[in-house]
C-alpha cells in the first residue's frame, strides 16, 4: 500500500518504520527542518527494544508535497492536534478521491477538522496504546509493545478499513477492528484529561499525583465533566470505569513513575500542549451544549498560563 505519514514525529516514525519494514511504500511528511535534514542525511533511525534499524525513507515538507503531487492510498495522521488542520490544508494535492485518512491523534474534535478535507466515508479513526519518543531529530526510541483500535466513520468505508487492518496486522502493529471507536477516543481523552494537565501543573509523576489526598476528588470532578459532555454526543462514559482506569495508572510497577506526554512536552521541552483538544475541547463543547465545566476550563487556562510563562513554542 502507498502510505503517507502526515506528521512524522515520534509516533509517526514508529508507524512509518513498522509499515515500511513489511513492504509498504511509505513517505513521511513533516515540517521540522532539522528532522527532515537528519533523515535525508542519515536515514530514519528506529531504536526498538531488541533491534536498531536505519530506514532510507523519503521525507518531504508539505510545500514539497504540493510540487510532487502524487496521490496515496492512505494517509496516517500523526501531527500534534494543533498542527492537524494546517497539515491537511497543505497536503490536499495527495488526497485523491480514493485516499483514506486514518487519524491516530489523541484528543477530541479531529472529526470536524478532517471532514473539511476528506469525505466522511474515507475517514478511519483509531486509538493506540503503542508509545514512542524522539532522542533527537531523525532518531526514534521505540520501547514496549501496544495495540491499535480502528473503525471507519461511515459504513461504506468498512471494506477498505479491513484492508488497512490487514496491512497493520502484517506490520505487527496489533490492530483490532473497534465496535465503538468514539467511545475509546473519549475514554482515552478522559484519562489524559485528568493525568496530563494535573501532573504538568503539579510538577509530579503519575504515582506522586495518585498519592495526593485531593487526587480522588479532583479526578471525580473532571471525569464528571467529561461524562456530561460526552453524553450530549451520545457517548456514555461509565464513571466508575473511568475512575478505575485512571487509578490503575498510579501503580509504580506499571505507569506510575512515568511523566505524562504533556509534562514532557511543556516542562521538559517548552513545547505547546494539546490541552485545547482535551480539557479545552470539553470546555468548548460544554459551552455549546449548555453544560458547565469549571474544572476543565480552569485546567485549560492554567496550562495556557504555564505555556506563556515558559515561552512554549
Ligand atoms: P511529536 O511531537 O513527536 O511529533 C509531532 C510533530 O512535532 C512532528 O511533526 C514532529 O516532527 C514535530 N516535532 C517533534 N519534536 C519537535 C521539536 N523538538 N521541535 C520541533 N518540532 C518537533 O508527537 P507524537 O508524540 O508523535 O504525537 C503525535 C500524536 O500522537 C499526538 O496527538 C499524540 O497525542 C498522539 N500519541 C502519541 C503517543 C506517543 O507515545 N508519542 C502515543 C499515543 C498517541
CSV table of C-alpha atoms and ligand atoms in Angstrom, one decimal:
chain,number,residue,atom,x,y,z
A,1,UNK,CA,0.0,0.0,0.0
A,2,UNK,CA,1.2,3.5,-0.7
A,3,UNK,CA,1.1,5.3,2.6
A,4,UNK,CA,1.9,8.9,3.7
A,5,UNK,CA,2.6,9.6,7.3
A,6,UNK,CA,1.4,13.2,7.9
A,7,UNK,CA,3.4,14.2,11.0
A,8,UNK,CA,6.4,12.0,11.3
A,9,UNK,CA,7.4,12.8,14.8
A,10,UNK,CA,7.8,10.1,17.5
A,11,UNK,CA,4.6,8.1,16.8
A,12,UNK,CA,4.6,8.8,13.0
A,13,UNK,CA,8.2,7.4,12.9
A,14,UNK,CA,7.1,4.2,14.7
A,15,UNK,CA,4.1,3.5,12.5
A,16,UNK,CA,6.1,4.6,9.4
A,17,UNK,CA,9.0,2.3,10.2
A,18,UNK,CA,6.9,-0.7,11.0
A,19,UNK,CA,4.8,-0.3,7.9
A,20,UNK,CA,8.0,0.2,5.8
A,21,UNK,CA,9.6,-3.0,7.2
A,22,UNK,CA,6.8,-5.1,5.9
A,23,UNK,CA,7.0,-3.9,2.3
A,24,UNK,CA,4.7,-0.9,2.1
A,25,UNK,CA,5.7,2.2,0.2
A,26,UNK,CA,5.9,4.8,3.0
A,27,UNK,CA,6.6,8.5,2.6
A,28,UNK,CA,7.0,10.9,5.5
A,29,UNK,CA,5.6,14.4,5.6
A,30,UNK,CA,6.9,16.8,8.3
A,31,UNK,CA,7.6,20.4,9.0
A,32,UNK,CA,10.6,20.2,11.4
A,33,UNK,CA,13.6,21.3,9.3
A,34,UNK,CA,16.3,19.6,11.5
A,35,UNK,CA,14.3,16.3,11.4
A,36,UNK,CA,14.0,16.4,7.6
A,37,UNK,CA,17.7,17.2,7.2
A,38,UNK,CA,18.7,14.4,9.6
A,39,UNK,CA,16.5,11.8,7.9
A,40,UNK,CA,17.8,12.8,4.5
A,41,UNK,CA,21.4,12.6,5.6
A,42,UNK,CA,21.4,9.5,7.9
A,43,UNK,CA,18.0,7.8,7.3
A,44,UNK,CA,15.4,7.4,10.0
A,45,UNK,CA,16.8,5.6,13.0
A,46,UNK,CA,14.5,3.4,14.9
A,47,UNK,CA,15.7,2.0,18.2
A,48,UNK,CA,13.4,-0.8,19.2
A,49,UNK,CA,13.8,-3.0,22.4
A,50,UNK,CA,15.6,-5.7,20.5
A,51,UNK,CA,17.0,-4.1,17.4
A,52,UNK,CA,18.1,-0.9,15.8
A,53,UNK,CA,17.1,-0.1,12.2
A,54,UNK,CA,18.0,2.7,9.8
A,55,UNK,CA,15.5,3.2,7.0
A,56,UNK,CA,16.1,5.4,4.0
A,57,UNK,CA,12.5,6.8,3.9
A,58,UNK,CA,11.6,9.7,1.6
A,59,UNK,CA,10.6,12.8,3.7
A,60,UNK,CA,9.0,15.9,2.4
A,61,UNK,CA,7.8,19.2,3.8
A,62,UNK,CA,4.2,19.9,3.0
A,63,UNK,CA,5.4,22.6,0.5
A,64,UNK,CA,7.4,20.0,-1.4
A,65,UNK,CA,4.4,17.6,-1.4
A,66,UNK,CA,2.5,20.3,-3.2
A,67,UNK,CA,5.1,20.1,-6.0
A,68,UNK,CA,5.3,16.3,-6.1
A,69,UNK,CA,1.5,15.9,-6.4
A,70,UNK,CA,1.0,12.1,-6.5
A,71,UNK,CA,-2.0,10.7,-4.6
A,72,UNK,CA,-1.6,8.0,-2.0
A,73,UNK,CA,-3.9,5.1,-0.8
A,74,UNK,CA,-3.7,6.0,2.9
A,75,UNK,CA,-2.6,9.0,5.0
A,76,UNK,CA,-1.9,8.2,8.6
A,77,UNK,CA,-2.5,11.4,10.5
A,78,UNK,CA,0.0,11.8,13.4
A,79,UNK,CA,0.7,15.5,13.8
A,80,UNK,CA,0.1,17.1,17.2
A,81,UNK,CA,-3.6,18.2,17.4
A,82,UNK,CA,-2.9,21.9,16.8
A,83,UNK,CA,-0.9,21.1,13.6
A,84,UNK,CA,-3.6,18.9,12.0
A,85,UNK,CA,-5.7,21.5,10.1
A,86,UNK,CA,-2.7,23.3,8.6
A,87,UNK,CA,-1.1,19.9,7.6
A,88,UNK,CA,-4.3,18.8,5.8
A,89,UNK,CA,-4.8,22.1,4.2
A,90,UNK,CA,-1.3,21.9,2.7
A,91,UNK,CA,-1.2,18.3,1.6
A,92,UNK,CA,-4.5,18.4,-0.4
A,93,UNK,CA,-2.8,17.5,-3.7
A,94,UNK,CA,-2.0,14.0,-2.4
A,95,UNK,CA,-5.6,13.4,-1.3
A,96,UNK,CA,-7.3,11.6,-4.2
A,97,UNK,CA,-11.0,10.5,-4.4
A,98,UNK,CA,-10.0,7.0,-3.1
A,99,UNK,CA,-7.5,8.2,-0.5
A,100,UNK,CA,-8.4,7.2,3.0
A,101,UNK,CA,-7.2,9.0,6.2
A,102,UNK,CA,-6.5,7.1,9.4
A,103,UNK,CA,-6.4,9.5,12.3
A,104,UNK,CA,-4.5,8.3,15.3
A,105,UNK,CA,-4.1,11.5,17.2
A,106,UNK,CA,-5.1,11.8,20.8
A,107,UNK,CA,-7.8,14.3,21.7
A,108,UNK,CA,-11.2,15.4,20.6
A,109,UNK,CA,-12.6,17.4,17.7
A,110,UNK,CA,-10.4,15.9,14.9
A,111,UNK,CA,-13.5,14.6,13.1
A,112,UNK,CA,-14.7,18.1,12.4
A,113,UNK,CA,-11.2,19.2,11.2
A,114,UNK,CA,-10.7,16.2,8.8
A,115,UNK,CA,-14.2,16.4,7.4
A,116,UNK,CA,-13.2,19.8,5.9
A,117,UNK,CA,-10.7,18.0,3.6
A,118,UNK,CA,-11.9,14.3,3.2
A,119,UNK,CA,-15.4,12.8,2.8
A,120,UNK,CA,-16.6,11.1,5.9
A,121,UNK,CA,-16.7,7.7,4.0
A,122,UNK,CA,-12.9,7.9,3.6
A,123,UNK,CA,-12.1,8.5,7.3
A,124,UNK,CA,-10.9,5.9,9.8
A,125,UNK,CA,-10.5,6.8,13.4
A,126,UNK,CA,-8.4,5.0,16.0
A,127,UNK,CA,-6.6,5.0,19.3
A,128,UNK,CA,-3.4,3.3,20.2
A,129,UNK,CA,-1.5,2.0,23.3
A,130,UNK,CA,1.8,2.0,21.4
A,131,UNK,CA,4.3,4.6,22.7
A,132,UNK,CA,7.1,6.4,21.0
A,133,UNK,CA,9.7,9.1,21.8
A,134,UNK,CA,12.4,11.0,19.9
A,135,UNK,CA,16.0,11.0,21.1
A,136,UNK,CA,16.6,13.9,18.7
A,137,UNK,CA,15.9,14.8,15.0
A,138,UNK,CA,15.7,11.6,12.9
A,139,UNK,CA,16.1,9.3,15.9
A,140,UNK,CA,13.1,7.5,17.3
A,141,UNK,CA,13.2,5.5,20.6
A,142,UNK,CA,10.5,2.8,20.3
A,143,UNK,CA,10.2,0.8,23.5
A,144,UNK,CA,7.5,-1.7,24.6
A,145,UNK,CA,4.5,-3.1,22.7
A,146,UNK,CA,1.0,-2.0,22.1
A,147,UNK,CA,-2.2,-2.3,20.0
A,148,UNK,CA,-4.4,-0.2,17.8
A,149,UNK,CA,-8.2,0.1,17.6
A,150,UNK,CA,-9.7,1.3,14.3
A,151,UNK,CA,-13.1,1.9,12.9
A,152,UNK,CA,-14.4,3.7,9.8
A,153,UNK,CA,-16.7,6.6,10.4
A,154,UNK,CA,-19.2,5.7,7.7
A,155,UNK,CA,-20.4,2.1,6.9
A,156,UNK,CA,-19.3,2.3,3.2
A,157,UNK,CA,-15.7,2.7,4.4
A,158,UNK,CA,-15.6,-0.7,6.1
A,159,UNK,CA,-14.1,-2.7,3.2
A,160,UNK,CA,-11.1,-0.5,2.8
A,161,UNK,CA,-10.7,-0.2,6.6
A,162,UNK,CA,-10.4,-4.0,6.8
A,163,UNK,CA,-7.6,-3.9,4.1
A,164,UNK,CA,-5.8,-1.3,6.3
A,165,UNK,CA,-6.3,-3.6,9.3
A,166,UNK,CA,-4.6,-6.4,7.4
A,167,UNK,CA,-1.7,-4.2,6.4
A,168,UNK,CA,-1.3,-3.1,10.1
A,169,UNK,CA,-1.6,-6.8,11.1
A,170,UNK,CA,1.3,-7.7,8.8
A,171,UNK,CA,3.3,-4.9,10.3
A,172,UNK,CA,2.7,-6.5,13.8
A,173,UNK,CA,1.0,-3.3,15.0
A,174,UNK,CA,-1.7,-5.5,16.7
A,175,UNK,CA,-4.8,-3.8,15.2
A,176,UNK,CA,-8.3,-4.7,16.2
A,177,UNK,CA,-11.5,-3.6,14.5
A,178,UNK,CA,-13.4,-1.5,17.0
A,179,UNK,CA,-17.1,-1.7,17.6
A,180,UNK,CA,-17.2,1.8,19.1
A,181,UNK,CA,-14.1,3.8,18.4
A,182,UNK,CA,-15.7,7.1,19.5
A,183,UNK,CA,-16.1,5.6,23.0
A,184,UNK,CA,-12.5,4.6,23.1
A,185,UNK,CA,-11.4,8.1,21.9
A,186,UNK,CA,-13.4,9.7,24.7
A,187,UNK,CA,-12.2,7.3,27.3
A,188,UNK,CA,-8.6,8.0,26.4
A,189,UNK,CA,-9.2,11.7,26.3
A,190,UNK,CA,-10.8,11.5,29.8
A,191,UNK,CA,-7.8,9.6,31.2
A,192,UNK,CA,-5.4,12.1,29.6
A,193,UNK,CA,-7.7,15.0,30.7
A,194,UNK,CA,-7.0,14.2,34.3
A,195,UNK,CA,-3.4,13.0,34.4
A,196,UNK,CA,-1.8,15.1,31.7
A,197,UNK,CA,-2.8,18.6,32.9
A,198,UNK,CA,-2.7,17.9,36.6
A,199,UNK,CA,0.8,16.2,36.6
A,200,UNK,CA,2.0,19.1,34.5
A,201,UNK,CA,0.7,21.8,36.8
A,202,UNK,CA,1.6,20.0,39.9
A,203,UNK,CA,5.1,19.1,38.5
A,204,UNK,CA,4.9,15.4,39.5
A,205,UNK,CA,4.7,11.9,38.1
A,206,UNK,CA,1.6,9.8,38.0
A,207,UNK,CA,2.3,7.9,41.2
A,208,UNK,CA,3.0,11.1,43.1
A,209,UNK,CA,-0.2,12.6,41.8
A,210,UNK,CA,-2.1,9.4,42.9
A,211,UNK,CA,-0.7,9.6,46.4
A,212,UNK,CA,-2.2,13.1,47.0
A,213,UNK,CA,-5.1,13.4,49.4
A,214,UNK,CA,-7.0,15.5,46.9
A,215,UNK,CA,-6.4,13.2,43.9
A,216,UNK,CA,-9.7,11.3,44.0
A,217,UNK,CA,-11.8,14.5,44.4
A,218,UNK,CA,-10.1,16.2,41.5
A,219,UNK,CA,-10.4,13.3,39.1
A,220,UNK,CA,-14.0,12.7,40.0
A,221,UNK,CA,-14.8,16.3,39.2
A,222,UNK,CA,-13.0,16.1,35.8
A,223,UNK,CA,-14.5,12.7,34.9
A,224,UNK,CA,-18.0,14.1,35.7
A,225,UNK,CA,-17.5,16.9,33.3
A,226,UNK,CA,-16.2,14.6,30.5
A,227,UNK,CA,-19.1,12.3,31.1
A,228,UNK,CA,-21.7,15.1,31.0
A,229,UNK,CA,-20.3,16.5,27.7
A,230,UNK,CA,-19.8,13.0,26.1
A,231,UNK,CA,-23.4,12.3,27.0
A,232,UNK,CA,-24.5,15.2,24.9
A,233,UNK,CA,-22.7,13.5,22.0
A,234,UNK,CA,-24.5,10.2,22.7
A,235,UNK,CA,-21.3,8.6,24.2
A,236,UNK,CA,-21.9,7.2,27.6
A,237,UNK,CA,-18.8,7.1,29.7
A,238,UNK,CA,-19.1,4.9,32.7
A,239,UNK,CA,-18.0,7.0,35.7
A,240,UNK,CA,-16.5,4.1,37.8
A,241,UNK,CA,-14.8,2.5,34.8
A,242,UNK,CA,-13.1,5.8,34.1
A,243,UNK,CA,-12.0,6.3,37.8
A,244,UNK,CA,-10.7,2.7,37.9
A,245,UNK,CA,-8.8,3.2,34.6
A,246,UNK,CA,-7.2,6.4,35.9
A,247,UNK,CA,-6.3,4.9,39.3
A,248,UNK,CA,-4.8,1.8,37.7
A,249,UNK,CA,-2.1,4.1,36.2
A,250,UNK,CA,-0.8,5.1,39.7
A,251,UNK,CA,1.0,1.8,40.2
A,252,UNK,CA,4.8,2.5,40.2
A,253,UNK,CA,5.2,-1.0,38.7
A,254,UNK,CA,3.3,0.0,35.6
A,255,UNK,CA,2.9,3.6,34.6
A,256,UNK,CA,3.3,5.3,38.0
A,257,UNK,CA,6.8,6.6,37.5
A,258,UNK,CA,6.0,8.0,34.1
A,259,UNK,CA,5.6,11.7,33.5
A,260,UNK,CA,2.7,12.2,31.0
A,261,UNK,CA,3.4,13.4,27.5
A,262,UNK,CA,2.1,16.9,28.3
A,263,UNK,CA,4.6,17.2,31.1
A,264,UNK,CA,7.4,16.1,28.8
A,265,UNK,CA,6.3,18.5,26.0
A,266,UNK,CA,5.8,21.6,28.2
A,267,UNK,CA,8.0,21.3,31.3
A,268,UNK,CA,11.0,19.4,29.7
A,269,UNK,CA,10.9,20.7,26.1
A,270,UNK,CA,8.9,24.0,26.4
A,271,UNK,CA,6.6,22.9,23.6
A,272,UNK,CA,2.9,23.9,23.3
A,273,UNK,CA,0.5,21.2,24.5
A,274,UNK,CA,-2.7,19.5,23.2
A,275,UNK,CA,-4.8,20.9,26.1
A,276,UNK,CA,-7.2,22.7,23.7
A,277,UNK,CA,-8.1,19.2,22.3
A,278,UNK,CA,-8.5,17.5,25.7
A,279,UNK,CA,-9.9,19.6,28.6
A,280,UNK,CA,-10.3,22.6,26.3
A,281,UNK,CA,-12.5,20.6,23.9
A,282,UNK,CA,-14.7,19.6,26.8
A,283,UNK,CA,-15.0,23.2,27.9
A,284,UNK,CA,-15.8,24.4,24.3
A,285,UNK,CA,-18.3,21.6,23.6
A,286,UNK,CA,-19.8,22.1,27.1
A,287,UNK,CA,-20.4,25.8,26.3
A,288,UNK,CA,-22.3,24.8,23.1
A,289,UNK,CA,-24.4,22.2,24.9
A,290,UNK,CA,-25.1,24.5,28.0
A,291,UNK,CA,-23.0,22.3,30.3
A,292,UNK,CA,-20.8,23.9,33.0
A,293,UNK,CA,-17.2,22.5,33.0
A,294,UNK,CA,-15.3,24.7,35.5
A,295,UNK,CA,-12.5,22.2,36.2
A,296,UNK,CA,-11.8,21.7,32.5
A,297,UNK,CA,-11.9,25.4,31.9
A,298,UNK,CA,-9.6,26.2,34.8
A,299,UNK,CA,-7.1,23.5,33.9
A,300,UNK,CA,-7.0,24.7,30.3
A,301,UNK,CA,-6.3,28.2,31.4
A,302,UNK,CA,-3.6,27.0,33.9
A,303,UNK,CA,-1.8,25.1,31.1
A,304,UNK,CA,-2.0,28.0,28.7
A,305,UNK,CA,-0.7,30.2,31.5
A,306,UNK,CA,2.3,27.8,32.0
A,307,UNK,CA,2.9,27.8,28.2
A,308,UNK,CA,3.1,31.5,28.3
A,309,UNK,CA,5.5,31.6,31.3
A,310,UNK,CA,7.7,29.0,29.7
A,311,UNK,CA,7.5,30.7,26.3
A,312,UNK,CA,6.5,27.4,24.8
A,313,UNK,CA,6.7,27.1,21.0
B,1,LIG,P1,5.7,14.6,18.2
B,1,LIG,O1,5.8,15.9,19.0
B,1,LIG,O2,6.9,13.6,18.3
B,1,LIG,O3,5.6,14.9,16.7
B,1,LIG,C1,4.5,15.8,16.2
B,1,LIG,C2,5.1,16.8,15.3
B,1,LIG,O4,6.0,17.7,16.0
B,1,LIG,C3,6.0,16.2,14.2
B,1,LIG,O5,5.8,16.9,13.0
B,1,LIG,C4,7.4,16.4,14.7
B,1,LIG,O6,8.4,16.5,13.7
B,1,LIG,C5,7.3,17.7,15.4
B,1,LIG,N1,8.3,17.8,16.5
B,1,LIG,C6,8.7,16.8,17.4
B,1,LIG,N2,9.7,17.3,18.2
B,1,LIG,C7,9.9,18.5,17.7
B,1,LIG,C8,10.9,19.5,18.2
B,1,LIG,N3,11.7,19.3,19.2
B,1,LIG,N4,10.9,20.7,17.5
B,1,LIG,C9,10.0,21.0,16.5
B,1,LIG,N5,9.1,20.1,16.0
B,1,LIG,C10,9.1,18.9,16.7
B,1,LIG,O7,4.3,13.9,18.6
B,1,LIG,P2,3.9,12.4,18.8
B,1,LIG,O8,4.3,12.0,20.2
B,1,LIG,O9,4.4,11.6,17.6
B,1,LIG,O10,2.4,12.6,18.8
B,1,LIG,C11,1.5,12.6,17.6
B,1,LIG,C12,0.1,12.4,18.0
B,1,LIG,O11,0.0,11.0,18.5
B,1,LIG,C13,-0.4,13.2,19.2
B,1,LIG,O12,-1.8,13.5,19.0
B,1,LIG,C14,-0.2,12.4,20.4
B,1,LIG,O13,-1.0,12.7,21.5
B,1,LIG,C15,-0.5,11.0,19.8
B,1,LIG,N6,0.1,9.9,20.6
B,1,LIG,C16,1.4,9.9,20.9
B,1,LIG,C17,1.9,8.8,21.6
B,1,LIG,C18,3.4,8.7,21.9
B,1,LIG,O14,3.8,7.8,22.7
B,1,LIG,N7,4.3,9.5,21.4
B,1,LIG,C19,1.1,7.7,22.0
B,1,LIG,C20,-0.3,7.8,21.6
B,1,LIG,C21,-0.8,8.9,20.9
